[in-house]
XYZ file of C-alpha atoms in Angstrom:
367
model
C 59.992 275.005 -168.217
C 62.558 275.558 -165.451
C 61.662 272.225 -163.829
C 61.995 270.392 -167.149
C 65.423 271.849 -167.955
C 66.978 272.243 -164.513
C 69.507 269.456 -165.196
C 70.930 271.467 -168.114
C 71.159 274.583 -165.949
C 72.979 272.745 -163.171
C 75.376 271.068 -165.585
C 76.136 274.385 -167.284
C 76.874 276.020 -163.945
C 79.020 273.066 -162.921
C 81.113 273.427 -166.084
C 81.503 277.142 -165.373
C 82.661 276.395 -161.806
C 85.348 274.067 -163.172
C 86.536 276.737 -165.604
C 89.771 278.609 -164.996
C 88.037 282.008 -164.973
C 85.047 281.623 -162.696
C 82.321 284.248 -162.885
C 80.977 285.082 -159.384
C 77.372 285.269 -160.618
C 77.275 281.559 -161.418
C 76.391 280.888 -157.780
C 73.548 283.402 -157.987
C 72.061 281.296 -160.788
C 72.406 278.131 -158.732
C 70.861 279.758 -155.667
C 67.904 280.927 -157.719
C 67.440 277.510 -159.308
C 67.426 275.732 -155.934
C 64.989 278.216 -154.443
C 62.598 277.981 -157.399
C 62.716 274.223 -158.035
C 62.997 273.067 -154.406
C 63.501 269.426 -153.368
C 63.319 268.078 -156.914
C 66.676 269.656 -157.783
C 68.590 267.760 -155.084
C 69.089 264.698 -157.317
C 71.282 266.840 -159.595
C 73.362 268.407 -156.821
C 76.142 265.871 -156.159
C 78.615 266.971 -158.838
C 77.994 270.701 -158.568
C 78.320 270.588 -154.772
C 81.622 268.712 -155.128
C 82.854 271.373 -157.565
C 81.709 274.144 -155.217
C 83.571 272.617 -152.284
C 86.711 272.489 -154.440
C 86.269 276.193 -155.199
C 85.916 276.979 -151.487
C 89.109 275.108 -150.696
C 91.071 276.562 -153.620
C 90.005 280.206 -153.262
C 89.412 280.433 -149.509
C 92.083 283.110 -149.037
C 92.157 284.559 -152.560
C 88.695 285.677 -153.716
C 86.260 286.588 -150.929
C 83.404 287.438 -153.317
C 83.411 284.057 -155.056
C 83.765 282.151 -151.762
C 80.881 284.142 -150.290
C 78.672 283.183 -153.249
C 79.729 279.548 -152.927
C 78.890 279.481 -149.201
C 75.507 281.067 -149.881
C 74.751 278.326 -152.403
C 75.815 275.565 -149.988
C 73.704 277.083 -147.219
C 70.628 277.079 -149.467
C 71.271 273.451 -150.471
C 71.448 272.310 -146.826
C 68.346 274.341 -146.012
C 66.505 272.544 -148.829
C 67.755 269.156 -147.619
C 66.575 269.992 -144.099
C 63.160 270.963 -145.448
C 62.908 267.675 -147.332
C 63.906 265.708 -144.203
C 61.310 267.540 -142.139
C 58.629 266.783 -144.712
C 59.548 263.078 -144.740
C 59.552 262.974 -140.921
C 56.118 264.594 -140.741
C 54.583 262.049 -143.134
C 55.801 259.005 -141.160
C 52.951 256.980 -139.745
C 50.365 258.627 -141.966
C 48.188 256.239 -143.965
C 47.041 257.325 -147.374
C 43.248 257.233 -147.558
C 41.938 256.012 -150.895
C 38.255 255.944 -151.717
C 37.434 252.272 -152.506
C 35.632 251.428 -155.685
C 32.196 249.655 -155.511
C 33.635 246.276 -156.506
C 36.242 246.372 -153.703
C 33.546 247.345 -151.203
C 31.347 244.394 -152.296
C 34.239 241.901 -152.049
C 35.181 243.177 -148.577
C 31.560 242.901 -147.387
C 31.373 239.298 -148.636
C 34.663 238.367 -146.903
C 33.456 239.889 -143.631
C 30.198 237.945 -143.836
C 32.022 234.616 -144.449
C 34.418 235.278 -141.556
C 31.527 236.093 -139.216
C 29.656 232.887 -140.118
C 32.777 230.745 -139.566
C 33.256 232.329 -136.147
C 29.656 231.595 -135.138
C 29.888 227.943 -136.254
C 33.229 227.351 -134.512
C 33.198 224.615 -131.815
C 36.052 224.383 -129.346
C 37.011 220.716 -129.102
C 40.682 221.002 -128.061
C 41.399 220.920 -124.313
C 42.726 224.090 -122.701
C 46.513 223.756 -122.457
C 48.043 223.703 -118.996
C 50.076 226.729 -117.927
C 53.829 226.130 -117.639
C 55.078 225.606 -114.092
C 58.604 226.817 -114.742
C 59.403 230.422 -113.926
C 62.699 230.477 -115.804
C 62.869 233.365 -118.235
C 63.884 232.551 -121.748
C 64.859 235.561 -123.854
C 62.974 236.035 -127.071
C 63.751 237.924 -130.213
C 61.044 240.533 -129.653
C 62.607 242.066 -126.510
C 63.013 245.796 -127.032
C 66.610 247.052 -126.902
C 67.763 249.275 -124.077
C 67.656 253.031 -124.617
C 71.361 253.183 -123.816
C 72.301 250.952 -126.731
C 72.985 252.525 -130.134
C 69.974 252.430 -132.401
C 71.214 250.560 -135.458
C 67.722 250.646 -136.923
C 67.805 254.426 -137.369
C 68.045 255.522 -140.999
C 71.230 256.883 -142.496
C 71.619 260.635 -142.826
C 71.637 262.552 -146.093
C 75.197 262.204 -147.483
C 74.972 265.585 -149.206
C 74.319 267.402 -145.906
C 77.118 265.483 -144.171
C 79.647 266.274 -146.899
C 78.786 269.975 -146.964
C 78.785 270.356 -143.185
C 82.144 268.653 -142.658
C 83.744 270.763 -145.387
C 82.187 274.106 -144.466
C 82.976 273.909 -140.747
C 86.525 275.110 -141.481
C 85.031 278.521 -142.330
C 83.994 278.884 -138.684
C 87.651 279.860 -138.181
C 87.631 282.376 -141.058
C 88.492 286.040 -140.549
C 85.374 287.191 -142.409
C 82.300 287.443 -140.209
C 80.122 286.889 -143.316
C 81.852 283.547 -143.926
C 81.444 282.606 -140.259
C 77.745 283.438 -140.317
C 77.057 281.386 -143.455
C 79.046 278.459 -142.048
C 76.983 278.577 -138.840
C 73.736 278.583 -140.808
C 74.959 275.642 -142.879
C 75.841 273.626 -139.753
C 72.426 274.480 -138.295
C 70.664 273.275 -141.464
C 72.733 270.092 -141.579
C 71.921 269.126 -137.983
C 68.232 269.628 -138.740
C 68.578 267.454 -141.840
C 70.188 264.634 -139.842
C 67.862 264.526 -136.837
C 66.533 261.025 -136.068
C 69.369 259.471 -138.115
C 72.341 257.379 -137.012
C 74.761 259.973 -138.443
C 73.621 262.830 -136.192
C 75.804 262.228 -133.123
C 79.022 261.548 -135.090
C 78.471 264.818 -136.962
C 77.803 266.762 -133.740
C 80.972 265.324 -132.241
C 82.914 266.512 -135.282
C 81.621 270.088 -135.429
C 81.341 270.774 -131.675
C 84.922 272.123 -131.193
C 84.440 274.510 -134.111
C 81.163 275.811 -132.642
C 82.681 276.377 -129.214
C 85.569 278.247 -130.814
C 83.166 280.944 -131.956
C 82.270 281.679 -128.319
C 85.924 282.042 -127.362
C 86.546 284.828 -129.868
C 85.570 288.488 -129.734
C 83.282 288.296 -132.741
C 80.642 290.647 -134.000
C 77.697 290.101 -131.670
C 75.472 288.748 -134.463
C 77.982 285.940 -135.091
C 77.898 285.020 -131.400
C 74.086 285.093 -131.488
C 74.091 282.741 -134.479
C 76.527 280.446 -132.653
C 74.130 280.349 -129.677
C 71.286 279.372 -132.031
C 73.275 276.427 -133.384
C 74.486 275.357 -129.922
C 70.919 275.442 -128.619
C 69.810 273.179 -131.457
C 72.754 270.835 -130.935
C 71.973 270.515 -127.216
C 68.310 269.866 -128.006
C 69.155 267.055 -130.426
C 72.074 265.639 -128.427
C 70.280 265.647 -125.048
C 72.136 263.603 -122.398
C 74.955 262.896 -124.863
C 75.882 266.587 -124.469
C 76.208 266.511 -120.669
C 80.014 266.455 -120.396
C 80.430 268.824 -123.336
C 78.122 271.388 -121.758
C 79.992 271.251 -118.456
C 83.537 271.264 -119.854
C 83.155 273.343 -123.025
C 79.986 275.446 -123.120
C 79.432 276.630 -119.560
C 82.927 278.186 -119.045
C 82.250 280.543 -121.977
C 78.717 281.392 -120.841
C 80.016 281.895 -117.298
C 82.637 284.363 -118.577
C 80.028 286.279 -120.588
C 77.634 286.494 -117.622
C 80.343 287.453 -115.120
C 81.935 290.187 -117.220
C 78.728 291.788 -118.470
C 77.864 295.099 -116.755
C 74.392 295.523 -115.273
C 73.970 298.735 -117.254
C 74.207 297.204 -120.682
C 74.399 298.651 -124.141
C 71.971 297.366 -126.735
C 74.327 294.737 -128.206
C 75.337 293.525 -124.724
C 71.695 293.273 -123.669
C 70.849 291.237 -126.779
C 73.744 288.883 -126.108
C 72.819 288.300 -122.445
C 69.187 287.646 -123.419
C 70.337 285.078 -125.970
C 72.685 283.374 -123.501
C 69.908 283.117 -120.897
C 67.467 281.664 -123.450
C 70.075 279.162 -124.626
C 70.805 278.142 -121.045
C 67.077 277.631 -120.496
C 66.969 275.164 -123.384
C 70.175 273.487 -122.162
C 68.711 273.057 -118.669
C 65.545 271.598 -120.166
C 67.246 269.101 -122.486
C 70.624 268.245 -120.935
C 71.101 266.791 -117.408
C 73.404 269.191 -115.528
C 76.097 268.417 -113.035
C 74.913 269.384 -109.519
C 77.773 271.829 -109.046
C 77.113 273.487 -112.370
C 73.392 273.828 -111.644
C 74.238 275.543 -108.360
C 76.689 277.936 -110.079
C 74.073 278.871 -112.683
C 71.518 279.762 -109.972
C 73.973 281.889 -108.005
C 75.367 283.696 -111.029
C 72.233 284.662 -112.951
C 70.255 286.273 -110.087
C 72.451 289.371 -110.360
C 70.492 290.318 -113.476
C 67.229 290.898 -111.600
C 66.114 294.482 -112.097
C 67.762 294.769 -115.528
C 66.380 294.658 -119.061
C 66.962 290.909 -119.269
C 64.708 290.051 -116.315
C 61.973 288.353 -118.446
C 64.527 285.918 -119.905
C 65.989 285.399 -116.436
C 62.596 284.482 -114.982
C 62.012 281.969 -117.807
C 65.388 280.343 -117.068
C 64.666 280.116 -113.327
C 61.210 278.686 -114.000
C 62.828 275.879 -115.970
C 65.450 275.349 -113.274
C 62.813 275.343 -110.526
C 61.257 272.236 -112.066
C 64.506 270.239 -112.144
C 66.691 271.925 -109.510
C 64.112 273.488 -107.195
C 66.180 273.012 -104.026
C 68.992 275.181 -105.366
C 66.669 277.909 -106.629
C 64.802 277.907 -103.285
C 68.024 278.261 -101.283
C 69.177 281.253 -103.351
C 65.789 282.950 -102.958
C 65.788 282.213 -99.209
C 69.221 283.834 -98.836
C 67.851 286.929 -100.570
C 64.919 287.092 -98.132
C 62.169 286.028 -100.496
C 60.967 282.965 -98.584
C 58.518 283.669 -95.771
C 59.550 282.325 -92.362
C 63.223 281.864 -93.275
C 65.809 284.222 -91.813
C 68.616 285.151 -94.202
C 71.234 285.055 -91.427
C 70.379 281.424 -90.767
C 71.825 280.462 -94.145
C 75.557 280.332 -94.719
C 77.135 282.692 -97.222
C 76.592 281.326 -100.729
C 78.184 284.165 -102.687
C 74.990 286.092 -103.459
C 74.959 289.861 -102.951
C 72.379 291.007 -100.419
C 71.769 294.154 -102.476
C 69.949 292.216 -105.215
C 66.297 293.259 -105.297
C 63.894 290.596 -106.473
C 60.330 291.260 -107.657
C 57.458 290.656 -105.260
C 55.942 287.192 -105.421
C 58.968 285.680 -107.139
C 58.496 282.344 -105.325
C 54.916 282.057 -106.612
C 56.104 283.141 -110.040
C 58.616 280.262 -110.082
C 56.172 277.761 -108.577
C 58.099 277.364 -105.317
């Protein structure tokens, strides 16, 4: 019954949102409807989303409860859009298998038999054409485009996700950590919804400054963790397009966090350092790093050996050893972990000699 009448529910809620006296529970109804109905409700969402965005803009600094409910609704909508996009992506290339009826099978068998007989009776009477003597290359229409060129054949992104993301990103600057967290989740959902579309990179370019801003503030640690989740996803999807942004924008903040963190960490500090190291591991894997930055990462992170974050540190160095093995090897050699190499034969590289590395670290990193 809910599926059959969901359009009336959405329209009723939309009228309530446009009313002068807005009841905060109207967004609870919308959230429940989206969660219960799923992808089928998205066709009714355009007007109510537009009304919700107007509410967010009008009451951003006046009614925190209503804005919180509105952001929760928008986050659920983008999550549903992302789920629909993932389902569509997973079904690409799959061929629906239909059991043929007996008549179709008989017709196909007859066609195959006729084709086989024609092939057996075929007599080649035409002479074999001579091969062309010219070696000049003439371009054809079926030449594949270069990977560096924009892919105009990629599908367009979901306009609902784009509209919500561009509007909600302003709440990344909000004073309320709850608003910040919901905005981060919405951006995360929207990027997932737009993967493999032509609108992904323009959207990432638009929201990137707002994401980086969350790392520059002294937020509640769970907001910073959520920001790292989104940044990791953005770097995964953006790949080499993110190279300059990682060097100029992301790494200075991660460098500050890693440099200022004490080795004897409290629980929240330990969680943050673990998350930063995991995010850097994904960045190293997906984004080509500047040589100087890769060297700085190696030198800086080894100070965390012997702490609670050592497992995450080893995972990061394993990833770096594959792509930047010479830099990882030199740091380990300076710390006396490479057999046959004297530490005093290597110039000072800014690594403390007091750092104690686990036995067999070179084998552990594949060096």
